[in-house]
Amino acid sequence: MSSIIVTGGRPLTGSVRVAGAKNSALKLMAAALLAPGESVIRNVPEISDVQVMAEVLEHLGARVGRDGDVLSIDAGDITSVETPYELVAQMRASIVVLGPLVARFGRARVAMPGGCNIGSRKIDMHVHGLEQLGAHIEFEHGYIEASAPEGLTGAHVILDFPSVGATENLLMAAVLASGVTTIENAAREPEIGDLVDMLVAMGASIVGRGSSTLKVTGVDALAPAEHATVGDRIEAGTFLAAAAITGGEVTVSGFDPAHLEMVITKMRQAGCTFELGPDRATVRREGALRPVDVATLPFPGFPTDMQAQFMAMMAIADGACLITENVFENRFMFADELKRMGADIDIEGHRALVRGVAKLEGAPVRSPDLRGGAALVLAGLAAEGETRVTDVHHIVRGYEDFAGKLAVLGAGVRMEDD
Ligand code: UD1
């Protein structure tokens, strides 16, 4: 299962339902560590990142069961507070167990994430925030060791940047700290609201959901809870872009279009028409795609996780546009592959000048990362001839049955083992 072969030129039509959000489910799973007993998480996507997080939790001694899209996590008998490098190296988001472990057990030892191919992705805000909550942090032998034998204490934390991961780690630490913690300049992504909902269901006291100031009043203990994962707005946005790039008409359900407002606004400017419902969006594109500038920013700005898919659309737009990446360094790697398909793109630092071409040509390309890989499949759908996208393990990390869902919409796609 390492390549997706795409035969381009077929407009996508029909309906597709997205799974629960990857970026939420992984954190909800970590949150289950905060309480003894069995938490149940519904609408969990079947993707390899969830599998890795399940292995992280099992390594710590939790019992993880899966029945369809329902995950049960029993964190009643945690036997270790250490996450080894083999697991963190597979998925950087494993770092998010740091907060809940130190909060509940007073100690955590998590391997330092290695370099990541979409920029340096530092963890300084996670570390400084935990220190402000009273954790003692040491770095040794490639591990971060956090200890707070007397427990954590509430504090006033201002993040340098609204980091999603740092906000989540600090939230999960603060819920069991003594006293009040205020997190300012907190990230406002919908997945954080989802985590807040689960923590509140577990008995946490959190005010400010959806805003950039979260106020947490620590409690002595939390109880397991049942929670359904919010729909994946990025998976939804990817299918909307697939419809737009092929000039088709597709209904995507299972997510809240309000979570994708900026993307929908930009796609409208690019010539797409939308019909929106509470849990679905229908997109149609008839005329040529128009060029539209975008700049990625934390929510509610244009999501960095949709930047590559949007660039694929702009590669065949009727003119030139500027795409600015403000969240991660080095997140244009897929553009080099797109150029091999005939796209006209100039990169300077964190800006890409995309001059639309009349058509893309099928070519062998390599998926450089999760979203870049998905974007190359979209480019293949619009290209003339056949595109072979290799290194599909990146795509499998975050998209449940990507090729299967595209095929249902009429795409010429098939998976192939190398
Ligand atoms: C999460 C998402 C990812 C998404 C990103 C931004 C998950 C599993 N991943 O990643 O899909 O693209 O949010 O929406 O949820 N930074 C620091 N120091 C820190 C933390 C972050 O400098 O301590 C920097 C990073 O290098 C990056 C920026 O802040 O440049 C944003 O990172 P962050 O919001 O933390 O992203 P992640 O949580 O890693």
JSON list of C-alpha atoms and ligand atoms in Angstrom, two decimals, residues 22-24 26-27 49 92-93 118-127 161-166 168 187 189 191 233 297-299 303-305 326-329 331 370-371 397, ligand 1:
[
{"chain": "A", "resi": 22, "resn": "LYS", "atom": "CA", "xyz": [-7.33, 13.51, 13.46]},
{"chain": "A", "resi": 23, "resn": "ASN", "atom": "CA", "xyz": [-6.03, 16.56, 15.30]},
{"chain": "A", "resi": 24, "resn": "SER", "atom": "CA", "xyz": [-8.79, 16.24, 17.87]},
{"chain": "A", "resi": 26, "resn": "LEU", "atom": "CA", "xyz": [-5.22, 12.24, 19.20]},
{"chain": "A", "resi": 27, "resn": "LYS", "atom": "CA", "xyz": [-5.61, 14.80, 22.03]},
{"chain": "A", "resi": 49, "resn": "ASP", "atom": "CA", "xyz": [-1.71, 8.26, 13.65]},
{"chain": "A", "resi": 92, "resn": "ARG", "atom": "CA", "xyz": [5.38, 14.11, 16.96]},
{"chain": "A", "resi": 93, "resn": "ALA", "atom": "CA", "xyz": [1.93, 14.68, 18.50]},
{"chain": "A", "resi": 118, "resn": "ILE", "atom": "CA", "xyz": [7.62, 20.75, 7.77]},
{"chain": "A", "resi": 119, "resn": "GLY", "atom": "CA", "xyz": [9.85, 23.09, 9.73]},
{"chain": "A", "resi": 120, "resn": "SER", "atom": "CA", "xyz": [11.65, 23.09, 13.02]},
{"chain": "A", "resi": 121, "resn": "ARG", "atom": "CA", "xyz": [8.46, 22.71, 15.14]},
{"chain": "A", "resi": 122, "resn": "LYS", "atom": "CA", "xyz": [9.95, 23.64, 18.47]},
{"chain": "A", "resi": 123, "resn": "ILE", "atom": "CA", "xyz": [8.49, 22.71, 21.87]},
{"chain": "A", "resi": 124, "resn": "ASP", "atom": "CA", "xyz": [9.74, 25.65, 23.93]},
{"chain": "A", "resi": 125, "resn": "MET", "atom": "CA", "xyz": [6.21, 26.92, 24.68]},
{"chain": "A", "resi": 126, "resn": "HIS", "atom": "CA", "xyz": [5.14, 23.50, 25.98]},
{"chain": "A", "resi": 127, "resn": "VAL", "atom": "CA", "xyz": [8.17, 23.43, 28.26]},
{"chain": "A", "resi": 161, "resn": "PHE", "atom": "CA", "xyz": [2.23, 32.36, 19.58]},
{"chain": "A", "resi": 162, "resn": "PRO", "atom": "CA", "xyz": [-1.15, 30.58, 19.65]},
{"chain": "A", "resi": 163, "resn": "SER", "atom": "CA", "xyz": [0.39, 27.11, 19.38]},
{"chain": "A", "resi": 164, "resn": "VAL", "atom": "CA", "xyz": [-2.19, 24.34, 19.11]},
{"chain": "A", "resi": 165, "resn": "GLY", "atom": "CA", "xyz": [-0.06, 21.68, 20.82]},
{"chain": "A", "resi": 166, "resn": "ALA", "atom": "CA", "xyz": [1.18, 23.96, 23.63]},
{"chain": "A", "resi": 168, "resn": "GLU", "atom": "CA", "xyz": [-3.53, 21.52, 24.59]},
{"chain": "A", "resi": 187, "resn": "ALA", "atom": "CA", "xyz": [-4.98, 28.74, 20.09]},
{"chain": "A", "resi": 189, "resn": "GLU", "atom": "CA", "xyz": [-8.81, 25.88, 16.64]},
{"chain": "A", "resi": 191, "resn": "GLU", "atom": "CA", "xyz": [-10.18, 20.87, 17.96]},
{"chain": "A", "resi": 233, "resn": "ARG", "atom": "CA", "xyz": [-12.64, 20.12, 8.80]},
{"chain": "A", "resi": 297, "resn": "LEU", "atom": "CA", "xyz": [-2.67, 32.02, 10.05]},
{"chain": "A", "resi": 298, "resn": "PRO", "atom": "CA", "xyz": [-3.91, 30.41, 13.26]},
{"chain": "A", "resi": 299, "resn": "PHE", "atom": "CA", "xyz": [-7.70, 29.82, 13.42]},
{"chain": "A", "resi": 303, "resn": "PRO", "atom": "CA", "xyz": [-5.42, 26.86, 7.93]},
{"chain": "A", "resi": 304, "resn": "THR", "atom": "CA", "xyz": [-1.86, 25.84, 7.12]},
{"chain": "A", "resi": 305, "resn": "ASP", "atom": "CA", "xyz": [-3.23, 22.30, 6.76]},
{"chain": "A", "resi": 326, "resn": "ASN", "atom": "CA", "xyz": [3.07, 32.05, 8.15]},
{"chain": "A", "resi": 327, "resn": "VAL", "atom": "CA", "xyz": [2.67, 29.08, 10.51]},
{"chain": "A", "resi": 328, "resn": "PHE", "atom": "CA", "xyz": [5.44, 26.65, 9.54]},
{"chain": "A", "resi": 329, "resn": "GLU", "atom": "CA", "xyz": [8.81, 27.13, 7.89]},
{"chain": "A", "resi": 331, "resn": "ARG", "atom": "CA", "xyz": [6.02, 23.81, 4.17]},
{"chain": "A", "resi": 370, "resn": "LEU", "atom": "CA", "xyz": [0.53, 14.37, 4.92]},
{"chain": "A", "resi": 371, "resn": "ARG", "atom": "CA", "xyz": [-1.20, 17.40, 3.37]},
{"chain": "A", "resi": 397, "resn": "ARG", "atom": "CA", "xyz": [-1.47, 8.96, 8.71]},
{"chain": "B", "resi": 1, "resn": "UD1", "atom": "C1", "xyz": [-1.04, 21.23, 15.09]},
{"chain": "B", "resi": 1, "resn": "UD1", "atom": "C2", "xyz": [-1.62, 20.24, 14.10]},
{"chain": "B", "resi": 1, "resn": "UD1", "atom": "C3", "xyz": [-1.11, 20.51, 12.70]},
{"chain": "B", "resi": 1, "resn": "UD1", "atom": "C4", "xyz": [-1.38, 21.95, 12.31]},
{"chain": "B", "resi": 1, "resn": "UD1", "atom": "C5", "xyz": [-0.85, 22.91, 13.38]},
{"chain": "B", "resi": 1, "resn": "UD1", "atom": "C6", "xyz": [-1.22, 24.36, 13.11]},
{"chain": "B", "resi": 1, "resn": "UD1", "atom": "C7", "xyz": [-1.92, 18.25, 15.44]},
{"chain": "B", "resi": 1, "resn": "UD1", "atom": "C8", "xyz": [-1.53, 16.85, 15.72]},
{"chain": "B", "resi": 1, "resn": "UD1", "atom": "N1", "xyz": [-1.23, 18.89, 14.49]},
{"chain": "B", "resi": 1, "resn": "UD1", "atom": "O1", "xyz": [0.36, 21.02, 15.12]},
{"chain": "B", "resi": 1, "resn": "UD1", "atom": "O2", "xyz": [-1.78, 19.62, 11.79]},
{"chain": "B", "resi": 1, "resn": "UD1", "atom": "O3", "xyz": [-0.75, 22.23, 11.08]},
{"chain": "B", "resi": 1, "resn": "UD1", "atom": "O4", "xyz": [-1.38, 22.55, 14.67]},
{"chain": "B", "resi": 1, "resn": "UD1", "atom": "O5", "xyz": [-2.59, 24.49, 12.96]},
{"chain": "B", "resi": 1, "resn": "UD1", "atom": "O6", "xyz": [-2.85, 18.78, 16.04]},
{"chain": "B", "resi": 1, "resn": "UD1", "atom": "N2", "xyz": [6.01, 26.41, 17.93]},
{"chain": "B", "resi": 1, "resn": "UD1", "atom": "C9", "xyz": [7.08, 26.89, 18.64]},
{"chain": "B", "resi": 1, "resn": "UD1", "atom": "N3", "xyz": [7.23, 26.47, 19.93]},
{"chain": "B", "resi": 1, "resn": "UD1", "atom": "C10", "xyz": [6.36, 25.61, 20.54]},
{"chain": "B", "resi": 1, "resn": "UD1", "atom": "C11", "xyz": [5.26, 25.13, 19.80]},
{"chain": "B", "resi": 1, "resn": "UD1", "atom": "C12", "xyz": [5.10, 25.55, 18.48]},
{"chain": "B", "resi": 1, "resn": "UD1", "atom": "O7", "xyz": [7.90, 27.67, 18.15]},
{"chain": "B", "resi": 1, "resn": "UD1", "atom": "O8", "xyz": [6.55, 25.27, 21.72]},
{"chain": "B", "resi": 1, "resn": "UD1", "atom": "C13", "xyz": [5.82, 26.85, 16.52]},
{"chain": "B", "resi": 1, "resn": "UD1", "atom": "C14", "xyz": [5.96, 25.70, 15.53]},
{"chain": "B", "resi": 1, "resn": "UD1", "atom": "O9", "xyz": [7.31, 25.47, 15.20]},
{"chain": "B", "resi": 1, "resn": "UD1", "atom": "C15", "xyz": [5.14, 26.19, 14.37]},
{"chain": "B", "resi": 1, "resn": "UD1", "atom": "C16", "xyz": [4.03, 27.02, 15.04]},
{"chain": "B", "resi": 1, "resn": "UD1", "atom": "O10", "xyz": [4.50, 27.31, 16.36]},
{"chain": "B", "resi": 1, "resn": "UD1", "atom": "O11", "xyz": [5.91, 27.03, 13.56]},
{"chain": "B", "resi": 1, "resn": "UD1", "atom": "C17", "xyz": [2.68, 26.36, 15.12]},
{"chain": "B", "resi": 1, "resn": "UD1", "atom": "O12", "xyz": [2.79, 25.13, 15.80]},
{"chain": "B", "resi": 1, "resn": "UD1", "atom": "P1", "xyz": [1.59, 24.49, 16.61]},
{"chain": "B", "resi": 1, "resn": "UD1", "atom": "O13", "xyz": [0.38, 25.34, 16.53]},
{"chain": "B", "resi": 1, "resn": "UD1", "atom": "O14", "xyz": [2.12, 24.12, 17.96]},
{"chain": "B", "resi": 1, "resn": "UD1", "atom": "O15", "xyz": [1.33, 23.16, 15.78]},
{"chain": "B", "resi": 1, "resn": "UD1", "atom": "P2", "xyz": [1.24, 21.68, 16.30]},
{"chain": "B", "resi": 1, "resn": "UD1", "atom": "O16", "xyz": [0.45, 21.61, 17.56]},
{"chain": "B", "resi": 1, "resn": "UD1", "atom": "O17", "xyz": [2.57, 21.03, 16.23]}
]
